Coordinates of C-alpha atoms in Angstrom, one line a residue:
L1 CA -20.5 -18.3 -3.6
E2 CA -20.8 -18.0 0.1
Q3 CA -18.8 -20.7 1.2
G4 CA -16.0 -19.3 -1.2
R5 CA -17.0 -16.0 0.2
G6 CA -16.9 -17.0 3.4
T7 CA -13.6 -18.3 3.5
L8 CA -12.0 -15.4 1.1
Q9 CA -13.4 -13.0 3.6
G10 CA -11.4 -15.2 6.5
T11 CA -8.1 -14.7 5.1
Q12 CA -8.1 -10.9 6.2
K13 CA -8.0 -9.9 9.9
L14 CA -7.7 -5.9 10.8
Q15 CA -6.0 -3.9 13.5
L16 CA -5.9 -0.2 15.0
E17 CA -3.3 1.7 13.6
Y18 CA -2.4 5.8 13.3
T19 CA -2.1 7.7 10.0
R20 CA -1.5 11.2 8.8
Q21 CA -4.0 12.4 6.0
M22 CA -3.9 14.9 3.0
E23 CA -5.3 18.0 3.7
N24 CA -5.2 20.7 1.1
G25 CA -2.7 19.1 -0.5
T26 CA 0.2 18.7 2.1
E27 CA 0.4 16.1 4.8
S28 CA -1.8 16.6 8.2
Q29 CA 0.7 16.7 11.3
Q30 CA -2.2 15.3 13.2
A31 CA -2.5 11.6 13.3
H32 CA -5.8 10.0 12.6
L33 CA -7.1 5.9 14.2
R34 CA -8.1 3.4 11.2
Y35 CA -8.9 -0.1 10.8
V36 CA -6.8 -2.0 8.2
P37 CA -5.4 -5.4 6.7
V38 CA -2.9 -7.2 8.8
S39 CA -1.6 -8.3 5.8
G40 CA -1.7 -7.3 2.6
D41 CA -1.0 -10.6 0.4
N42 CA -3.4 -11.2 -2.2
Y43 CA -5.4 -14.4 -1.4
V44 CA -8.4 -16.3 -3.9
V45 CA -10.2 -19.4 -2.7
D46 CA -9.8 -22.0 -5.0
A47 CA -13.2 -23.1 -6.7
F48 CA -12.8 -27.0 -7.0
T49 CA -10.9 -27.5 -3.9
G50 CA -13.1 -24.4 -1.7
K51 CA -9.1 -24.3 0.3
A52 CA -7.6 -20.4 0.2
V53 CA -4.6 -19.6 -2.2
N54 CA -2.0 -17.0 -1.5
L55 CA -1.6 -15.7 -4.3
S56 CA 1.4 -13.0 -3.2
Q57 CA 3.4 -15.5 -1.7
L58 CA 3.1 -17.8 -5.2
W59 CA 4.5 -15.3 -6.8
Q60 CA 7.0 -13.9 -4.6
E61 CA 8.6 -18.1 -4.3
Y62 CA 8.5 -18.0 -8.0
Y63 CA 10.3 -14.5 -8.7
K64 CA 12.8 -15.9 -6.1
E65 CA 13.3 -19.3 -7.8
S66 CA 13.7 -17.9 -11.1
G67 CA 14.9 -14.9 -10.7
D68 CA 18.8 -13.8 -11.8
Q69 CA 20.7 -14.9 -8.6
E70 CA 24.3 -13.1 -9.6
S71 CA 24.6 -10.8 -7.1
G72 CA 26.8 -7.7 -7.2
G73 CA 25.8 -3.7 -7.3
S74 CA 27.7 -1.1 -8.6
N75 CA 29.2 1.3 -6.4
S76 CA 26.4 4.1 -5.3
A77 CA 28.8 6.8 -6.5
A78 CA 27.4 10.3 -5.5
D79 CA 26.8 11.5 -9.1
G80 CA 24.4 14.2 -8.7
G81 CA 25.8 16.1 -5.8
L82 CA 26.8 19.4 -5.1
S83 CA 28.3 21.4 -7.7
E84 CA 32.6 22.4 -7.0
V85 CA 31.2 25.9 -6.1
E86 CA 28.5 24.4 -4.0
L87 CA 31.5 22.4 -2.0
E88 CA 33.8 25.4 -1.8
G89 CA 30.8 27.3 0.0
L90 CA 30.4 24.6 2.7
G91 CA 33.7 25.4 4.0
K92 CA 31.7 28.4 5.3
L93 CA 29.0 26.6 7.3
D94 CA 29.9 26.0 10.7
Q95 CA 27.3 23.6 10.6
V96 CA 28.2 21.1 8.0
L97 CA 30.8 18.7 9.0
E98 CA 33.8 17.8 6.8
E99 CA 34.0 14.6 5.5
K100 CA 37.1 13.6 7.5
E101 CA 35.2 14.1 10.4
L102 CA 31.9 12.0 9.0
D103 CA 34.1 9.2 8.5
S104 CA 35.5 9.5 11.8
L105 CA 32.2 9.5 13.6
L106 CA 31.3 6.6 10.7
R107 CA 33.7 4.4 11.7
Q108 CA 33.2 4.8 15.5
M109 CA 30.2 3.1 15.1
P110 CA 31.1 -0.7 15.4
Q111 CA 28.0 -2.0 13.6
L112 CA 28.9 -0.8 10.1
A113 CA 32.3 -2.9 10.5
L114 CA 34.2 -0.2 8.4
Q115 CA 37.6 -1.0 9.9
D116 CA 39.0 -2.6 6.7
F117 CA 36.9 -0.3 3.8
Q118 CA 38.2 2.2 1.9
L119 CA 36.0 5.6 1.6
A120 CA 36.0 5.8 -2.0
E121 CA 33.7 8.7 -2.2
T122 CA 31.7 11.2 -0.6
A123 CA 28.9 13.9 -1.9
Y124 CA 27.0 16.6 -0.3
Y125 CA 23.5 17.0 -0.7
Y126 CA 20.9 20.0 0.1
N127 CA 17.4 20.0 1.3
K128 CA 15.5 23.0 0.0
E129 CA 12.5 21.6 1.9
D130 CA 14.0 20.6 5.0
D131 CA 16.5 23.5 5.0
C132 CA 19.5 20.7 5.9
Y133 CA 22.5 19.0 4.3
T134 CA 23.1 15.1 4.0
A135 CA 25.8 13.6 3.2
S136 CA 26.5 10.4 1.2
L137 CA 30.1 8.1 1.3
S138 CA 30.7 5.0 -0.3
Y139 CA 33.3 2.8 1.0
T140 CA 34.8 -0.5 -0.9
R141 CA 36.9 -3.2 -0.1
Q142 CA 38.3 -6.6 -1.9
K143 CA 38.1 -9.6 -0.4
G144 CA 40.1 -12.0 -2.3
E145 CA 38.3 -12.1 -5.9
A146 CA 35.2 -10.6 -4.3
R147 CA 34.2 -6.8 -3.7
E148 CA 32.3 -5.3 -1.3
Y149 CA 30.6 -1.8 -1.0
K150 CA 29.0 0.0 1.7
N151 CA 27.1 3.5 1.4
A152 CA 26.4 5.9 4.4
T153 CA 23.7 8.4 3.9
V154 CA 24.0 10.5 7.3
N155 CA 22.8 14.2 8.6
A156 CA 26.3 16.3 7.5
S157 CA 25.7 18.5 10.4
D158 CA 26.1 16.1 13.5
G159 CA 26.6 12.8 11.4
Q160 CA 23.4 10.7 12.5
L161 CA 22.4 7.9 10.4
I162 CA 20.3 8.3 7.8
R163 CA 20.3 5.2 5.8
F164 CA 23.2 2.5 5.3
F165 CA 23.4 -0.5 3.2
A166 CA 26.2 -2.8 2.3
F167 CA 26.0 -5.4 -1.0
G168 CA 29.0 -7.1 -3.1
D169 CA 29.9 -9.9 -5.0
E170 CA 29.0 -12.4 -2.5
E171 CA 25.5 -13.2 -1.1
R172 CA 25.3 -12.4 2.7
E173 CA 22.6 -14.4 4.6
A174 CA 20.2 -12.1 7.5
L175 CA 20.3 -12.7 11.1
E176 CA 16.8 -13.7 11.5
G177 CA 14.1 -14.1 14.8
E178 CA 14.7 -13.1 18.2
A179 CA 18.2 -13.2 17.8
A180 CA 17.9 -10.0 15.2
M181 CA 15.0 -8.3 16.9
N182 CA 17.7 -7.9 19.9
K183 CA 20.4 -6.5 18.1
G184 CA 17.8 -4.0 16.8
R185 CA 17.0 -3.0 19.6
A186 CA 20.3 -2.7 20.9
F187 CA 20.8 -0.7 18.0
L188 CA 18.2 1.9 18.3
E189 CA 18.9 2.2 21.2
T190 CA 22.5 3.2 21.4
Y191 CA 22.0 5.7 18.8
F192 CA 18.7 6.9 18.9
P193 CA 17.6 6.6 22.7
Q194 CA 14.8 9.1 22.3
Q195 CA 13.0 7.1 19.6
F196 CA 13.8 3.8 21.1
S197 CA 11.6 4.4 24.2
Q198 CA 8.5 5.2 21.8
V199 CA 9.2 2.2 19.2
G200 CA 7.6 -1.5 19.4
T201 CA 7.0 -4.4 17.3
Y202 CA 4.7 -4.3 14.5
E203 CA 3.4 -7.2 12.1
G204 CA 1.6 -5.2 10.1
N205 CA 1.3 -4.4 6.1
S206 CA 2.0 -1.0 6.1
R207 CA 5.7 -1.5 6.8
Q208 CA 6.3 -4.7 5.0
G209 CA 9.7 -5.9 3.8
E210 CA 13.1 -7.5 5.1
G211 CA 14.5 -7.2 8.5
V212 CA 13.8 -5.6 11.9
V213 CA 10.7 -3.4 11.6
L214 CA 10.2 -0.9 14.7
V215 CA 7.4 1.0 14.1
R216 CA 6.4 4.4 16.8
Q217 CA 3.3 3.7 19.6
A218 CA 1.2 6.0 20.6
N219 CA -1.7 5.8 23.5
G220 CA -1.0 1.7 22.5
V221 CA -1.7 2.0 18.9
P222 CA 1.3 1.5 16.0
F223 CA 2.2 4.1 13.4
P224 CA 3.5 2.8 10.9
E225 CA 4.7 6.1 8.9
N226 CA 7.3 6.5 11.6
Y227 CA 9.6 3.7 11.5
Y228 CA 13.2 2.0 11.5
R229 CA 14.0 -0.9 9.6
M230 CA 17.5 -2.9 10.3
S231 CA 19.2 -6.0 9.4
F232 CA 22.3 -7.5 10.4
D233 CA 24.2 -10.3 8.6
K234 CA 23.8 -14.4 9.8
Q235 CA 27.8 -15.0 10.4
T236 CA 29.4 -11.5 11.2
G237 CA 26.8 -9.2 13.3
A238 CA 27.4 -6.5 10.9
L239 CA 24.9 -4.6 10.0
L240 CA 23.5 -5.1 6.2
S241 CA 20.9 -2.2 6.4
F242 CA 19.3 0.5 8.0
Q243 CA 16.4 3.2 7.0
G244 CA 13.6 5.2 8.7
Q245 CA 11.7 7.6 8.7
W246 CA 10.5 10.1 12.3
D247 CA 8.8 13.4 12.4
E248 CA 8.4 14.8 16.1
D249 CA 6.1 17.4 15.2
V250 CA 3.2 14.7 14.5
T251 CA 0.1 14.6 17.4
F252 CA -2.2 11.9 18.0
A253 CA -5.8 12.1 18.4
G254 CA -7.8 9.9 21.1
K255 CA -9.4 6.4 21.4
E256 CA -12.5 8.0 22.7
G257 CA -15.5 7.3 20.2
I258 CA -14.1 4.6 17.7
I259 CA -15.5 1.6 16.2
S260 CA -14.7 -1.5 18.1
L261 CA -12.5 -4.0 15.7
E262 CA -15.9 -5.9 15.2
Q263 CA -18.1 -3.1 14.3
A264 CA -15.0 -2.2 11.8
E265 CA -14.5 -6.4 10.6
S266 CA -17.9 -6.2 9.9
I267 CA -18.1 -3.2 7.9
W268 CA -15.4 -4.1 5.5
K269 CA -16.7 -7.4 4.5
E270 CA -20.3 -5.5 3.6
A271 CA -17.3 -2.8 1.6
H272 CA -15.8 -6.3 0.4
P273 CA -18.2 -8.4 -2.6
V274 CA -17.3 -11.8 -4.3
E275 CA -17.2 -12.8 -7.5
L276 CA -16.4 -16.1 -9.5
G277 CA -13.4 -15.7 -11.7
Y278 CA -9.9 -16.5 -13.4
S279 CA -6.9 -15.5 -11.7
A280 CA -3.2 -16.2 -12.9
A281 CA -1.1 -18.1 -10.9
P282 CA 2.6 -19.5 -11.2
T283 CA 3.4 -22.9 -12.2
D284 CA 7.0 -24.9 -13.4
Q285 CA 5.5 -24.5 -16.8
G286 CA 4.4 -21.0 -16.9
D287 CA 1.4 -19.2 -15.7
K288 CA -1.6 -21.0 -14.8
L289 CA -5.4 -19.5 -15.1
M290 CA -7.3 -21.3 -12.0
L291 CA -10.9 -20.6 -11.5
A292 CA -11.2 -18.8 -8.5
Y293 CA -13.5 -16.7 -5.6
Q294 CA -11.7 -13.3 -5.5
Y295 CA -12.8 -9.7 -4.6
T296 CA -14.1 -7.7 -7.3
E297 CA -12.4 -4.9 -8.7
E298 CA -14.6 -2.3 -6.7
A299 CA -14.0 -4.3 -3.5
K300 CA -9.6 -3.7 -4.3
Q301 CA -10.2 -0.3 -3.6
V302 CA -11.3 -0.4 -0.3
Y303 CA -8.1 0.1 1.5
G304 CA -9.7 0.2 5.5
V305 CA -12.6 1.6 7.8
D306 CA -12.3 4.9 9.4
A307 CA -12.6 4.1 13.2
L308 CA -14.2 7.2 14.3
S309 CA -16.9 7.8 11.4
G310 CA -17.1 4.0 10.4
E311 CA -16.7 4.8 6.8
A312 CA -15.3 2.6 4.4
L313 CA -11.9 4.5 3.3
R314 CA -12.1 3.7 -0.6
N315 CA -8.8 4.6 -2.8
Q316 CA -9.1 8.2 -4.7
W317 CA -6.5 7.7 -7.7
E318 CA -5.0 10.9 -8.2
Q319 CA -4.4 11.2 -12.2
V320 CA -0.7 12.0 -12.3
Q321 CA 0.4 13.3 -15.9
V322 CA 2.7 11.3 -17.5
S323 CA 4.1 13.0 -20.7
Y324 CA 7.0 12.8 -23.2
T325 CA 8.1 15.4 -25.9
D326 CA 9.5 12.6 -28.0
V327 CA 6.9 10.6 -28.5
K328 CA 4.6 10.1 -31.5
E329 CA 0.9 9.5 -31.9
G330 CA 1.8 5.7 -33.1
D331 CA 3.4 5.1 -29.9
S332 CA 0.5 4.0 -28.4
E333 CA 1.3 1.3 -25.8
I334 CA 3.6 4.1 -24.7
L335 CA 0.7 6.7 -25.3
A336 CA -1.6 4.3 -23.0
L337 CA 0.2 3.7 -20.0
A338 CA 1.2 7.3 -19.7
Q339 CA -2.5 8.2 -19.6
M340 CA -2.8 5.6 -16.6
G341 CA 0.4 7.7 -15.0
V342 CA 2.6 5.0 -15.5
G343 CA 6.0 5.7 -16.8
F344 CA 9.3 8.0 -16.5
K345 CA 9.4 11.0 -14.4
S346 CA 11.1 12.4 -17.1
D347 CA 9.5 14.0 -20.1
L348 CA 11.8 11.9 -22.7
F349 CA 11.1 8.9 -23.1
Q350 CA 13.8 7.8 -25.3
K351 CA 13.0 4.6 -27.1
D352 CA 16.2 4.0 -28.4
K353 CA 18.0 4.4 -25.3
A354 CA 19.4 1.4 -23.9
L355 CA 17.6 0.1 -20.7
T356 CA 19.3 -0.3 -17.4
Q357 CA 17.7 -2.0 -14.4
A358 CA 17.3 1.2 -12.5
D359 CA 15.0 2.6 -15.2
L360 CA 12.9 -0.4 -15.4
L361 CA 12.1 -0.6 -11.6
A362 CA 11.6 3.9 -12.0
F363 CA 9.3 2.4 -14.7
L364 CA 7.4 -0.4 -12.5
V365 CA 6.8 1.4 -9.4
S366 CA 5.0 4.0 -11.2
A367 CA 2.3 1.5 -11.5
Q368 CA 2.1 2.1 -7.6
G369 CA 1.8 6.2 -7.4
Q370 CA 5.9 6.3 -6.8
Y371 CA 8.2 8.2 -9.5
Y372 CA 11.7 8.1 -8.7
D373 CA 14.7 9.6 -11.0
P374 CA 17.7 7.5 -11.1
Q375 CA 20.1 10.2 -12.3
V376 CA 19.4 11.5 -8.5
P377 CA 21.2 9.8 -6.3
E378 CA 18.7 9.9 -3.1
E379 CA 15.9 9.0 -5.3
L380 CA 17.8 6.5 -6.4
E381 CA 18.0 4.3 -3.0
S382 CA 14.5 5.2 -2.6
L383 CA 13.6 3.5 -5.6
Y384 CA 15.9 0.8 -4.7
W385 CA 13.6 0.4 -1.1
S386 CA 10.4 0.5 -3.2
A387 CA 11.6 -2.3 -5.4
Y388 CA 12.8 -4.7 -2.5
E389 CA 9.6 -4.1 -0.3
L390 CA 7.5 -4.9 -3.3
G391 CA 9.4 -7.9 -4.1
I392 CA 10.4 -7.5 -7.8
L393 CA 14.4 -7.8 -6.9
E394 CA 16.5 -9.0 -3.9
K395 CA 19.4 -6.7 -2.5
N396 CA 21.9 -8.5 -3.9
Q397 CA 20.6 -8.7 -7.4
R398 CA 21.5 -4.6 -7.4
K399 CA 23.1 -3.9 -10.8
E400 CA 21.8 -0.6 -11.4
D401 CA 23.7 -0.5 -14.6
A402 CA 23.0 -3.5 -16.2
L403 CA 21.2 -3.6 -19.3
I404 CA 17.9 -5.3 -19.4

């Protein structure tokens, strides 16, 4: 057990990060310091060989090899945008640009490579909380027998890019390494110069996913809640995807009085007891139960160490109420999952409805405490980004309306 514990605990390294906390149900604008694992991968130690096994990597490779490799996707149409009456009212708002103005601004960005694409659809949305309008512009192009799509979400007042993704019938290989990082830096410096001066590279667990990731830095410490992620086509250099989050009003606590990395690692190990048990690992013949040293369920609730108090930070799962008006007492599996907060955002389960890819993803990511309505375009985009980051599917596998 001692050998297994030592090997397992040696797989995780901590690093110092900024994060915001919830205060009275809202996110604080004050960022605090904590130590968290650099990697979020799930490791166990084979009880017979004594070697550490990265289960997360094994499952990711398994799904990548065995998953449906058909590429393509549906045009992320702007259903759910403003009504005709609301759209008419937009013309009276000086701060909202018209479709042709937004289209012109996007076409002036050579990295988007829109020169041969036709604007297929535009929809405007109003965010009441932020009191701002956004616009979603969908583009398409027929290239031989293959069809390609690009979608850009922008601030409707100034045309600044918020999100972008490209997909189609043909799979595209993304640029990697230093070349991708150089392109990402150049893109940010051109279109987000103020933010560019505050970002740096990041290798931590909080912003896992594909592409180049640049994270805001304060006092030499990363703040992964403010970030930009991009990917570029290896062949053409064109932008394949872009998303980011930035909050100007955040303040950062100083580093005075915090515990050392060595102290944090000692507290982390103390809070992670190890036990001998069985873990599922994928093989060519299916799942295999591996006898392994692994963290206890209690240990898995610990996600970090407070840098000021030295307290081991544990997840306090908030019970989300999932309930349906069309589910009967006999639907025991549905009700059991709903009781654990796993299910649809809607109050209807619709057992007889054909299940689409988007529906299934919404159901799966709810197990992470994230709830999205696939019928709302902006929530649909967030849903798919969550699914990509969790490794549930690749971007070229996106087919929202495909039946499961």
